């Protein structure tokens, strides 16, 4: 600053003052307050974030504050911290700075629209969003490209195939702000099962051709199906005719049903069949007419009843006629099967003899039997004509001769038969011989003990084979060696010479006997009349000796009528069928026995026995 002082004469004095004008004072202002804003707010919009106020400077006017931002990332993508530094500088570059902190946050959840609640069938794929629906209008204030997700909670329904799906939709932004909406999906099963394959159709058939119920299967849209069958029978006009109603019901787990019905009309038009071979027409003798066969029958559907009817048509005589036999098999529905057998009955058989008698008899001349009182019968006739005739060939009293007796029989139908009895009458010696065994230690015995019958005992004994000697009829076993010796008895005198041989076996099996001849007790009488007294011919007293009893019984002519090599005390007057007289009980009279106790070493026992029968 130049100071000038000028006087009136213009004298001037100048002095210089230097004033240094400086600006060292910074401006002042008020910064906007710290704040928190959503991430969708524009932080540069000072109308939102605030601007400085009270800008002032001691020297400058019209100053405008400026700012610079430093952004620090926050805890998530949409969040940050803005450190905003405000600066106010005057024209001399004096600067004042203040800091404003802006917290950018994301607390706003996304928004979307959930699909509507719906009801679907159990066979619909609940995960198919084209069916169940997807979210729409997904939006977020800060994030883009968000996709909603869902989780399902399934609650069982009233049956196996039904349920309730609670679908929770979630939309989460980048700062984990989440919005959830619930969609309810009701899963139902209202669809019935369907049968598989061809279904049985209505039929009409025979009662034996009713098929068994078919096994039908079914499928269900959501799971398994159970098929049950029920049958209802409505009776018809007879037992084997009826209507069979079969109903198959397919049921799923939720009780949905599909029903198929088959009507089977059952008829019985088939007659029964006989089980046995059916009797054929035959010709039969009147005594050989078969009894009516018992026929049974089966029916294709049940039981069959067989009835039998027999009709007889008489012929020319009692033994000739025709039998018509009819069997009728009928089932419960009245179907019949009839079989008829014709039997032509004939009588071509002559009468027969009932009473046993000996056709050929040899007797001594003084013992000719009386004419037997024979009984005859015919298979078919009760009227038999009997003609008896007897002829003899006897010419003198010294020669054998024959008596021929004939019975001629004729029945009602003219059939004839003749029965003949030939009696040979002779005066002869009848000798029965039997063999024996002896021990080399046995005593001398009489060979006549080996003969029985009615014969002359003045004949001659001789040795046929073996180195033995005899004294008349006496033979001593102790004088010979072990072996078989044959002896002959010959009768050369009289009208009937004869000879017989006996064999004596000599062995060394000598036994010390516990029993002797004095111990043997032999029956004297047999009275076979049913009074249980003396009923059997018995040999007793030697039961414990171990002997085998050999027994022969002869009639008075020497004919053997009974023989047993192991006799058990059981003969009661029975005779062989070939013996004199007749088979069956022998006539009452005196008979002769020979008893040999085999292994005893005892001589044979012989003697008479009186037999009393009812004949």
PDB file of N, CA and C in Angstrom, residues 64-103:
ATOM      1  N   UNK A  64     -19.460 -25.265  -3.799  1.00  0.00           N
ATOM      2  CA  UNK A  64     -20.259 -26.492  -3.883  1.00  0.00           C
ATOM      3  C   UNK A  64     -19.415 -27.665  -3.396  1.00  0.00           C
ATOM      4  N   UNK A  65     -19.973 -28.362  -2.444  1.00  0.00           N
ATOM      5  CA  UNK A  65     -19.253 -29.535  -1.917  1.00  0.00           C
ATOM      6  C   UNK A  65     -19.352 -30.709  -2.912  1.00  0.00           C
ATOM      7  N   UNK A  66     -18.374 -31.477  -2.932  1.00  0.00           N
ATOM      8  CA  UNK A  66     -18.355 -32.706  -3.755  1.00  0.00           C
ATOM      9  C   UNK A  66     -18.069 -33.899  -2.828  1.00  0.00           C
ATOM     10  N   UNK A  67     -18.284 -35.107  -3.434  1.00  0.00           N
ATOM     11  CA  UNK A  67     -18.024 -36.302  -2.622  1.00  0.00           C
ATOM     12  C   UNK A  67     -17.361 -37.368  -3.471  1.00  0.00           C
ATOM     13  N   UNK A  68     -16.750 -38.252  -2.782  1.00  0.00           N
ATOM     14  CA  UNK A  68     -16.155 -39.454  -3.400  1.00  0.00           C
ATOM     15  C   UNK A  68     -16.544 -40.655  -2.539  1.00  0.00           C
ATOM     16  N   UNK A  69     -16.964 -41.750  -3.247  1.00  0.00           N
ATOM     17  CA  UNK A  69     -17.438 -42.958  -2.540  1.00  0.00           C
ATOM     18  C   UNK A  69     -16.395 -44.054  -2.583  1.00  0.00           C
ATOM     19  N   UNK A  70     -16.263 -44.683  -1.483  1.00  0.00           N
ATOM     20  CA  UNK A  70     -15.479 -45.933  -1.390  1.00  0.00           C
ATOM     21  C   UNK A  70     -16.463 -47.028  -0.935  1.00  0.00           C
ATOM     22  N   UNK A  71     -16.604 -48.062  -1.806  1.00  0.00           N
ATOM     23  CA  UNK A  71     -17.600 -49.111  -1.529  1.00  0.00           C
ATOM     24  C   UNK A  71     -16.900 -50.380  -1.017  1.00  0.00           C
ATOM     25  N   UNK A  72     -17.351 -50.828   0.127  1.00  0.00           N
ATOM     26  CA  UNK A  72     -16.842 -52.092   0.706  1.00  0.00           C
ATOM     27  C   UNK A  72     -17.970 -53.139   0.649  1.00  0.00           C
ATOM     28  N   UNK A  73     -17.615 -54.381   0.156  1.00  0.00           N
ATOM     29  CA  UNK A  73     -18.629 -55.455   0.042  1.00  0.00           C
ATOM     30  C   UNK A  73     -19.208 -55.805   1.396  1.00  0.00           C
ATOM     31  N   UNK A  74     -20.501 -56.163   1.338  1.00  0.00           N
ATOM     32  CA  UNK A  74     -21.160 -56.551   2.564  1.00  0.00           C
ATOM     33  C   UNK A  74     -21.145 -58.061   2.765  1.00  0.00           C
ATOM     34  N   UNK A  75     -22.050 -58.547   3.591  1.00  0.00           N
ATOM     35  CA  UNK A  75     -22.091 -59.976   3.932  1.00  0.00           C
ATOM     36  C   UNK A  75     -22.746 -60.820   2.842  1.00  0.00           C
ATOM     37  N   UNK A  76     -23.397 -60.175   1.884  1.00  0.00           N
ATOM     38  CA  UNK A  76     -23.982 -60.922   0.779  1.00  0.00           C
ATOM     39  C   UNK A  76     -23.859 -60.065  -0.465  1.00  0.00           C
ATOM     40  N   UNK A  77     -24.267 -60.640  -1.559  1.00  0.00           N
ATOM     41  CA  UNK A  77     -23.998 -59.990  -2.842  1.00  0.00           C
ATOM     42  C   UNK A  77     -24.670 -58.639  -2.965  1.00  0.00           C
ATOM     43  N   UNK A  78     -25.837 -58.496  -2.391  1.00  0.00           N
ATOM     44  CA  UNK A  78     -26.600 -57.265  -2.565  1.00  0.00           C
ATOM     45  C   UNK A  78     -26.350 -56.237  -1.466  1.00  0.00           C
ATOM     46  N   UNK A  79     -25.464 -56.507  -0.570  1.00  0.00           N
ATOM     47  CA  UNK A  79     -25.194 -55.585   0.524  1.00  0.00           C
ATOM     48  C   UNK A  79     -23.761 -55.038   0.426  1.00  0.00           C
ATOM     49  N   UNK A  80     -23.591 -53.733   0.905  1.00  0.00           N
ATOM     50  CA  UNK A  80     -22.270 -53.074   0.887  1.00  0.00           C
ATOM     51  C   UNK A  80     -22.279 -51.910   1.882  1.00  0.00           C
ATOM     52  N   UNK A  81     -21.098 -51.384   2.113  1.00  0.00           N
ATOM     53  CA  UNK A  81     -20.948 -50.164   2.927  1.00  0.00           C
ATOM     54  C   UNK A  81     -20.264 -49.099   2.067  1.00  0.00           C
ATOM     55  N   UNK A  82     -20.965 -47.981   1.920  1.00  0.00           N
ATOM     56  CA  UNK A  82     -20.413 -46.860   1.123  1.00  0.00           C
ATOM     57  C   UNK A  82     -19.867 -45.820   2.097  1.00  0.00           C
ATOM     58  N   UNK A  83     -18.583 -45.623   2.005  1.00  0.00           N
ATOM     59  CA  UNK A  83     -17.966 -44.521   2.775  1.00  0.00           C
ATOM     60  C   UNK A  83     -17.883 -43.310   1.826  1.00  0.00           C
ATOM     61  N   UNK A  84     -18.771 -42.368   2.115  1.00  0.00           N
ATOM     62  CA  UNK A  84     -18.868 -41.186   1.221  1.00  0.00           C
ATOM     63  C   UNK A  84     -18.137 -40.010   1.890  1.00  0.00           C
ATOM     64  N   UNK A  85     -17.073 -39.552   1.242  1.00  0.00           N
ATOM     65  CA  UNK A  85     -16.268 -38.407   1.762  1.00  0.00           C
ATOM     66  C   UNK A  85     -16.675 -37.118   1.025  1.00  0.00           C
ATOM     67  N   UNK A  86     -17.237 -36.219   1.801  1.00  0.00           N
ATOM     68  CA  UNK A  86     -17.651 -34.910   1.245  1.00  0.00           C
ATOM     69  C   UNK A  86     -16.464 -33.931   1.365  1.00  0.00           C
ATOM     70  N   UNK A  87     -16.243 -33.144   0.312  1.00  0.00           N
ATOM     71  CA  UNK A  87     -15.144 -32.162   0.298  1.00  0.00           C
ATOM     72  C   UNK A  87     -15.696 -30.792  -0.136  1.00  0.00           C
ATOM     73  N   UNK A  88     -15.284 -29.703   0.642  1.00  0.00           N
ATOM     74  CA  UNK A  88     -15.655 -28.311   0.266  1.00  0.00           C
ATOM     75  C   UNK A  88     -14.355 -27.500   0.226  1.00  0.00           C
ATOM     76  N   UNK A  89     -13.967 -26.974  -0.920  1.00  0.00           N
ATOM     77  CA  UNK A  89     -12.686 -26.307  -1.121  1.00  0.00           C
ATOM     78  C   UNK A  89     -12.958 -24.866  -1.583  1.00  0.00           C
ATOM     79  N   UNK A  90     -12.281 -23.958  -0.894  1.00  0.00           N
ATOM     80  CA  UNK A  90     -12.451 -22.565  -1.317  1.00  0.00           C
ATOM     81  C   UNK A  90     -11.466 -22.252  -2.423  1.00  0.00           C
ATOM     82  N   UNK A  91     -11.475 -20.971  -2.798  1.00  0.00           N
ATOM     83  CA  UNK A  91     -10.672 -20.611  -3.961  1.00  0.00           C
ATOM     84  C   UNK A  91      -9.189 -20.637  -3.648  1.00  0.00           C
ATOM     85  N   UNK A  92      -8.876 -20.725  -2.376  1.00  0.00           N
ATOM     86  CA  UNK A  92      -7.457 -20.821  -2.014  1.00  0.00           C
ATOM     87  C   UNK A  92      -7.084 -22.256  -1.642  1.00  0.00           C
ATOM     88  N   UNK A  93      -7.991 -23.124  -2.088  1.00  0.00           N
ATOM     89  CA  UNK A  93      -7.769 -24.568  -1.874  1.00  0.00           C
ATOM     90  C   UNK A  93      -7.775 -24.980  -0.410  1.00  0.00           C
ATOM     91  N   UNK A  94      -8.363 -24.119   0.384  1.00  0.00           N
ATOM     92  CA  UNK A  94      -8.577 -24.591   1.757  1.00  0.00           C
ATOM     93  C   UNK A  94      -9.755 -25.568   1.699  1.00  0.00           C
ATOM     94  N   UNK A  95      -9.559 -26.748   2.172  1.00  0.00           N
ATOM     95  CA  UNK A  95     -10.553 -27.834   2.008  1.00  0.00           C
ATOM     96  C   UNK A  95     -10.975 -28.369   3.369  1.00  0.00           C
ATOM     97  N   UNK A  96     -12.288 -28.557   3.437  1.00  0.00           N
ATOM     98  CA  UNK A  96     -12.852 -29.241   4.613  1.00  0.00           C
ATOM     99  C   UNK A  96     -13.498 -30.546   4.120  1.00  0.00           C
ATOM    100  N   UNK A  97     -13.224 -31.682   4.795  1.00  0.00           N
ATOM    101  CA  UNK A  97     -13.813 -32.995   4.427  1.00  0.00           C
ATOM    102  C   UNK A  97     -14.596 -33.549   5.603  1.00  0.00           C
ATOM    103  N   UNK A  98     -15.745 -34.110   5.263  1.00  0.00           N
ATOM    104  CA  UNK A  98     -16.567 -34.827   6.242  1.00  0.00           C
ATOM    105  C   UNK A  98     -16.986 -36.183   5.612  1.00  0.00           C
ATOM    106  N   UNK A  99     -17.162 -37.165   6.446  1.00  0.00           N
ATOM    107  CA  UNK A  99     -17.468 -38.529   5.950  1.00  0.00           C
ATOM    108  C   UNK A  99     -18.909 -38.907   6.339  1.00  0.00           C
ATOM    109  N   UNK A 100     -19.604 -39.374   5.341  1.00  0.00           N
ATOM    110  CA  UNK A 100     -20.961 -39.944   5.536  1.00  0.00           C
ATOM    111  C   UNK A 100     -20.897 -41.453   5.233  1.00  0.00           C
ATOM    112  N   UNK A 101     -21.449 -42.297   6.139  1.00  0.00           N
ATOM    113  CA  UNK A 101     -21.470 -43.770   5.934  1.00  0.00           C
ATOM    114  C   UNK A 101     -22.870 -44.184   5.511  1.00  0.00           C
ATOM    115  N   UNK A 102     -22.923 -44.835   4.346  1.00  0.00           N
ATOM    116  CA  UNK A 102     -24.204 -45.335   3.827  1.00  0.00           C
ATOM    117  C   UNK A 102     -24.135 -46.878   3.825  1.00  0.00           C
ATOM    118  N   UNK A 103     -24.979 -47.484   4.651  1.00  0.00           N
ATOM    119  CA  UNK A 103     -25.045 -48.960   4.688  1.00  0.00           C
ATOM    120  C   UNK A 103     -26.128 -49.411   3.712  1.00  0.00           C
TER     121      UNK A 103
END
